[in-house]
Amino acid sequence: MDINHIQSAHCESGVIVNMLAYNGLKLSEPMVFGIGSGIFFIYLPFIEVNGVPVSNFRIWPGGIFSRSMKLIGAKVKTQKFRSVQKSMDVLDELLSKKIPVGVMCSVYYLPYLPDAYRFHFNAHNIVIWAKEGDEYIVGDPTLSEMKRIHKDDLAKARWAKGFPEPAGKLYYVEKMPEDTPELKDAIRRGIKRTLFLIKSAPLPFIGVKGICYLN
Amino acid sequence: MKKEDVPQDDEKIYENKFGPGLIKYAIDDKGEYTTVQSMGWEPEAIALKQALEEVDFKVTFALKEVREGRKSPIFYYMEKKLLDVGILAGYMNMWKWQVKRHFKPNVFNKLSDEILSKYARVFNIEVDDLTNFKQQ
């Protein structure tokens, strides 16, 4: 498999950039973020995490992936599991077909990160490129180089508890569009949807109203 | 921010694990956005250190509670492994109130070997570290 790891600033958009590039479509991270309507705003004063009210400026996890792939015209598949064994078997099977797989995981179980970064945060995304013996070759989009991770660590990371719960979630590109996608249309629809999401929510916590509310 | 103004603060807290650095977006000579690798940023490192100090504080407090017989070792290891009651209950497949009950030393002393070894697996320690809690 011809692997070309591309480093990016953020995990979900980075995974998409890597998957598309592997399938012959080279898009920049900001382009993927835009087409996928990544920007968003939400402020939830009544939900506290570690004693701080929640505010967030991106769309929900998985949203950039599903939206950008849809607009580009790629067919994708997302799977969650009930058993650890099944989730690893499906991953191995996809890798044996040379399909790079995105997985949702907790950063706590990723040994290649500095200790200070390893807390129980479950919404990280990485690309699994291949398996060699008991180790997986992993492209963490935020890092400059690919890493290796033992299968036990990966299983733990994919089955972390807390919120959100990955439950072994994996996703991959099943089929790319036959013709080179018409980006103009995808970009226009991405912008339109972003505006819709941040402007038209009826609740005061979301979008532009949320920003005003926080102020 | 201009490309050359992107902070390049190499801090111990990154343990040299980020190689040439993480990606940041900045403006090049032509005024267009581009990517730059950044070694790190001092304010971020300070914030991380503060978060770790808070963890240390909680762990020290938990240790005192266990030593003075007010809490069970489960409480100590929960803090030590950066967990909270909700996440720990998730791993144990229990309700939060059940886990909280196990913080009580007299309840803890009656726990079955099965439950103790499950806790030990979650904390990635030996059962002995729980039952013969001395303090590492």
mmCIF file of C-alpha atoms in Angstrom, chain A residues 5 10 23-24 36 60 79 104 111 141 143 151-152 159 164 178 181 185:
data_model
loop_
_atom_site.group_PDB
_atom_site.id
_atom_site.type_symbol
_atom_site.label_atom_id
_atom_site.label_comp_id
_atom_site.label_asym_id
_atom_site.label_seq_id
_atom_site.Cartn_x
_atom_site.Cartn_y
_atom_site.Cartn_z
ATOM 1 C CA HIS A 5 0.833 10.393 5.801
ATOM 2 C CA HIS A 10 -7.041 18.677 13.718
ATOM 3 C CA ASN A 23 -7.960 7.635 -2.993
ATOM 4 C CA GLY A 24 -6.393 10.169 -5.320
ATOM 5 C CA GLY A 36 -18.085 19.437 5.771
ATOM 6 C CA TRP A 60 -20.585 17.223 16.399
ATOM 7 C CA GLN A 79 -19.776 0.951 12.057
ATOM 8 C CA MET A 104 -12.568 6.954 17.058
ATOM 9 C CA PRO A 111 1.379 5.626 24.254
ATOM 10 C CA PRO A 141 -3.224 13.296 11.731
ATOM 11 C CA LEU A 143 1.610 14.244 14.343
ATOM 12 C CA LYS A 151 -3.225 -4.265 19.439
ATOM 13 C CA ASP A 152 -4.128 -4.349 23.146
ATOM 14 C CA TRP A 159 -13.423 0.778 23.859
ATOM 15 C CA PRO A 164 -18.765 10.207 24.024
ATOM 16 C CA GLU A 178 -16.369 7.799 -10.722
ATOM 17 C CA PRO A 181 -16.175 15.631 -8.151
ATOM 18 C CA ASP A 185 -21.158 22.793 -5.993
#
